[in-house]
Amino acid sequence: MGEKLYQVFVTVDTEGNVTSAQVGRYIVQTEPFDFFFIEDEETGKDLQTNAKYYKVVLNGFKASLVQDEPAVEETPTEPTNPTE
């Protein structure tokens, strides 16, 4: 009973990427949204600042909110050619 739960209202694009989110303990939603979730405190707090790194994945009729790892940019390396 002591666990803090967060309400999460999200809208998504056609690929499931979160485009907007309202996250909090007690939210009265007045605007339309695509999905609603109840998350634990750790996930709720992370969503408040990093919602752009989450997406909604559909597994049949069940929607899940999953963390989508940000793309890692490769650092170009110079070829190692021995000097002759």
XYZ file of N, CA and C in Angstrom:
252
model
N 0.819 -1.200 0.000
C 0.000 0.000 0.000
C 0.859 1.258 0.000
N 2.136 1.151 0.429
C 2.995 2.306 0.501
C 3.632 2.676 -0.820
N 3.445 1.836 -1.858
C 4.056 2.118 -3.145
C 3.374 3.307 -3.804
N 4.196 4.236 -4.303
C 3.659 5.404 -5.000
C 3.476 5.046 -6.470
N 2.262 5.182 -6.959
C 1.960 4.900 -8.351
C 1.730 6.198 -9.109
N 2.144 6.217 -10.359
C 2.020 7.404 -11.201
C 1.057 7.127 -12.347
N 0.211 8.094 -12.629
C -0.665 8.026 -13.792
C 0.115 8.554 -14.990
N -0.004 7.871 -16.123
C 0.714 8.262 -17.331
C -0.278 8.311 -18.486
N -0.464 9.499 -19.039
C -1.318 9.707 -20.214
C -0.393 10.052 -21.370
N -0.459 9.294 -22.463
C 0.444 9.557 -23.584
C -0.309 9.609 -24.903
N 0.236 10.400 -25.816
C -0.162 10.350 -27.219
C 1.065 9.867 -27.978
N 0.821 9.155 -29.078
C 1.927 8.548 -29.816
C 1.782 8.823 -31.308
N 2.897 8.664 -32.030
C 2.854 8.772 -33.485
C 2.508 7.396 -34.060
N 2.553 7.263 -35.376
C 2.144 6.004 -36.014
C 3.083 4.841 -35.707
N 4.288 5.133 -35.233
C 5.246 4.077 -34.892
C 5.247 3.756 -33.398
N 4.374 4.429 -32.634
C 4.295 4.162 -31.206
C 5.182 5.034 -30.348
N 5.981 5.917 -30.952
C 6.852 6.808 -30.187
C 6.006 7.836 -29.440
N 6.341 8.067 -28.187
C 5.598 9.025 -27.375
C 5.851 10.436 -27.905
N 4.775 11.135 -28.250
C 4.905 12.505 -28.739
C 4.556 13.517 -27.657
N 3.723 13.121 -26.698
C 3.452 13.972 -25.545
C 3.023 13.084 -24.388
N 3.288 13.567 -23.187
C 2.954 12.774 -21.996
C 2.608 13.696 -20.840
N 1.645 13.272 -20.056
C 1.349 13.907 -18.774
C 1.542 12.824 -17.731
N 2.401 13.107 -16.768
C 2.764 12.116 -15.766
C 2.632 12.747 -14.393
N 1.996 12.052 -13.482
C 1.872 12.567 -12.123
C 1.094 11.614 -11.243
N 0.998 11.945 -9.981
C 0.296 11.080 -9.030
C -1.204 11.273 -9.104
N -1.644 12.494 -9.261
C -3.085 12.769 -9.302
C -3.373 13.719 -10.456
N -3.736 13.172 -11.599
C -3.987 13.984 -12.791
C -5.461 13.878 -13.155
N -6.050 15.015 -13.464
C -7.388 15.035 -14.031
C -7.202 15.404 -15.493
N -7.294 14.411 -16.341
C -7.038 14.602 -17.763
C -8.254 15.252 -18.420
N -8.019 16.348 -19.129
C -9.112 17.054 -19.795
C -8.973 17.033 -21.318
N -7.815 16.627 -21.816
C -7.567 16.563 -23.253
C -7.569 15.101 -23.703
N -7.838 14.847 -24.971
C -7.789 13.466 -25.462
C -6.362 12.914 -25.412
N -6.232 11.631 -25.226
C -4.940 10.961 -25.213
C -5.113 9.596 -25.853
N -4.013 8.972 -26.271
C -4.085 7.673 -26.935
C -4.060 6.503 -25.954
N -3.234 6.604 -24.912
C -3.076 5.493 -23.975
C -2.951 6.006 -22.545
N -3.322 5.148 -21.612
C -3.212 5.438 -20.181
C -2.539 4.255 -19.510
N -1.574 4.555 -18.623
C -0.877 3.518 -17.876
C -0.763 3.936 -16.410
N -0.602 2.979 -15.547
C -0.245 3.231 -14.153
C 1.126 2.596 -13.958
N 2.098 3.412 -13.559
C 3.484 2.962 -13.440
C 4.005 3.163 -12.027
N 5.086 2.454 -11.698
C 5.713 2.601 -10.387
C 6.447 3.938 -10.295
N 6.910 4.262 -9.105
C 7.530 5.570 -8.864
C 8.779 5.783 -9.710
N 9.632 4.775 -9.823
C 10.875 4.927 -10.586
C 10.581 5.245 -12.053
N 9.681 4.486 -12.654
C 9.326 4.721 -14.057
C 8.607 6.052 -14.214
N 7.713 6.381 -13.285
C 6.987 7.650 -13.342
C 7.909 8.844 -13.318
N 8.883 8.812 -12.419
C 9.826 9.935 -12.336
C 10.702 10.017 -13.584
N 11.105 8.871 -14.130
C 11.912 8.881 -15.348
C 11.106 9.431 -16.518
N 9.838 9.060 -16.604
C 8.980 9.559 -17.678
C 8.791 11.067 -17.622
N 8.831 11.643 -16.438
C 8.636 13.090 -16.315
C 9.717 13.864 -17.051
N 10.915 13.304 -17.160
C 11.996 14.018 -17.838
C 12.447 13.348 -19.138
N 12.146 12.074 -19.307
C 12.657 11.339 -20.464
C 11.566 10.656 -21.284
N 10.388 11.225 -21.359
C 9.272 10.585 -22.077
C 9.613 10.338 -23.542
N 10.465 11.163 -24.121
C 10.798 10.999 -25.536
C 11.541 9.694 -25.812
N 12.053 9.051 -24.759
C 12.760 7.782 -24.924
C 11.869 6.576 -24.647
N 10.561 6.772 -24.652
C 9.609 5.679 -24.436
C 8.727 5.520 -25.663
N 8.181 4.326 -25.801
C 7.236 4.082 -26.884
C 6.200 3.089 -26.415
N 5.068 3.067 -27.107
C 3.995 2.122 -26.817
C 4.100 0.987 -27.825
N 4.128 -0.236 -27.297
C 4.205 -1.428 -28.134
C 2.933 -2.231 -27.918
N 2.293 -2.607 -29.012
C 1.087 -3.419 -28.933
C 1.444 -4.883 -29.107
N 0.980 -5.693 -28.154
C 1.138 -7.138 -28.232
C -0.272 -7.714 -28.257
N -0.793 -7.924 -29.458
C -2.202 -8.284 -29.583
C -3.032 -7.062 -29.228
N -3.902 -7.195 -28.235
C -4.734 -6.073 -27.787
C -4.172 -5.400 -26.544
N -3.003 -5.829 -26.072
C -2.426 -5.273 -24.857
C -1.324 -4.274 -25.208
N -1.455 -3.066 -24.675
C -0.450 -2.026 -24.896
C 0.538 -2.032 -23.747
N 1.825 -1.881 -24.076
C 2.872 -1.790 -23.066
C 3.693 -0.536 -23.320
N 4.095 0.103 -22.257
C 4.965 1.273 -22.350
C 6.379 0.792 -22.093
N 7.249 0.905 -23.091
C 8.611 0.393 -22.972
C 9.612 1.504 -23.240
N 10.761 1.363 -22.608
C 11.818 2.350 -22.818
C 12.511 2.026 -24.129
N 12.643 3.038 -24.965
C 13.281 2.915 -26.260
C 14.645 3.563 -26.135
N 15.688 2.763 -26.267
C 17.044 3.296 -26.095
C 17.335 4.358 -27.147
N 17.922 5.478 -26.730
C 18.269 6.513 -27.713
C 19.327 5.993 -28.679
N 19.256 6.462 -29.893
C 20.230 6.037 -30.900
C 21.625 6.498 -30.493
N 22.560 5.598 -30.612
C 23.943 5.921 -30.282
C 24.640 6.323 -31.565
N 25.187 7.515 -31.547
C 25.889 7.990 -32.732
C 27.286 7.403 -32.738
N 27.638 6.852 -33.885
C 28.983 6.286 -33.996
C 29.976 7.412 -34.212
N 31.082 7.313 -33.506
C 32.150 8.287 -33.666
C 33.081 7.770 -34.753
N 33.242 8.543 -35.814
C 34.127 8.070 -36.879
C 35.553 7.950 -36.366
N 36.165 6.860 -36.720
C 37.565 6.657 -36.316
C 38.427 6.737 -37.559
N 39.599 7.242 -37.357
C 40.522 7.347 -38.484
C 41.166 5.984 -38.705
N 41.324 5.605 -39.957
C 41.971 4.313 -40.206
C 43.394 4.326 -39.687
N 43.774 3.189 -39.164
C 45.130 3.109 -38.636
C 46.034 2.533 -39.721
N 46.736 3.406 -40.402
C 47.686 3.000 -41.430
C 49.084 3.168 -40.881
N 49.849 2.108 -40.930
C 51.238 2.261 -40.450
C 52.015 3.207 -41.368
N 52.765 4.067 -40.775
C 53.570 5.006 -41.578
C 54.806 4.282 -42.033
N 55.094 4.422 -43.291
C 56.246 3.723 -43.856
C 57.351 4.668 -44.137
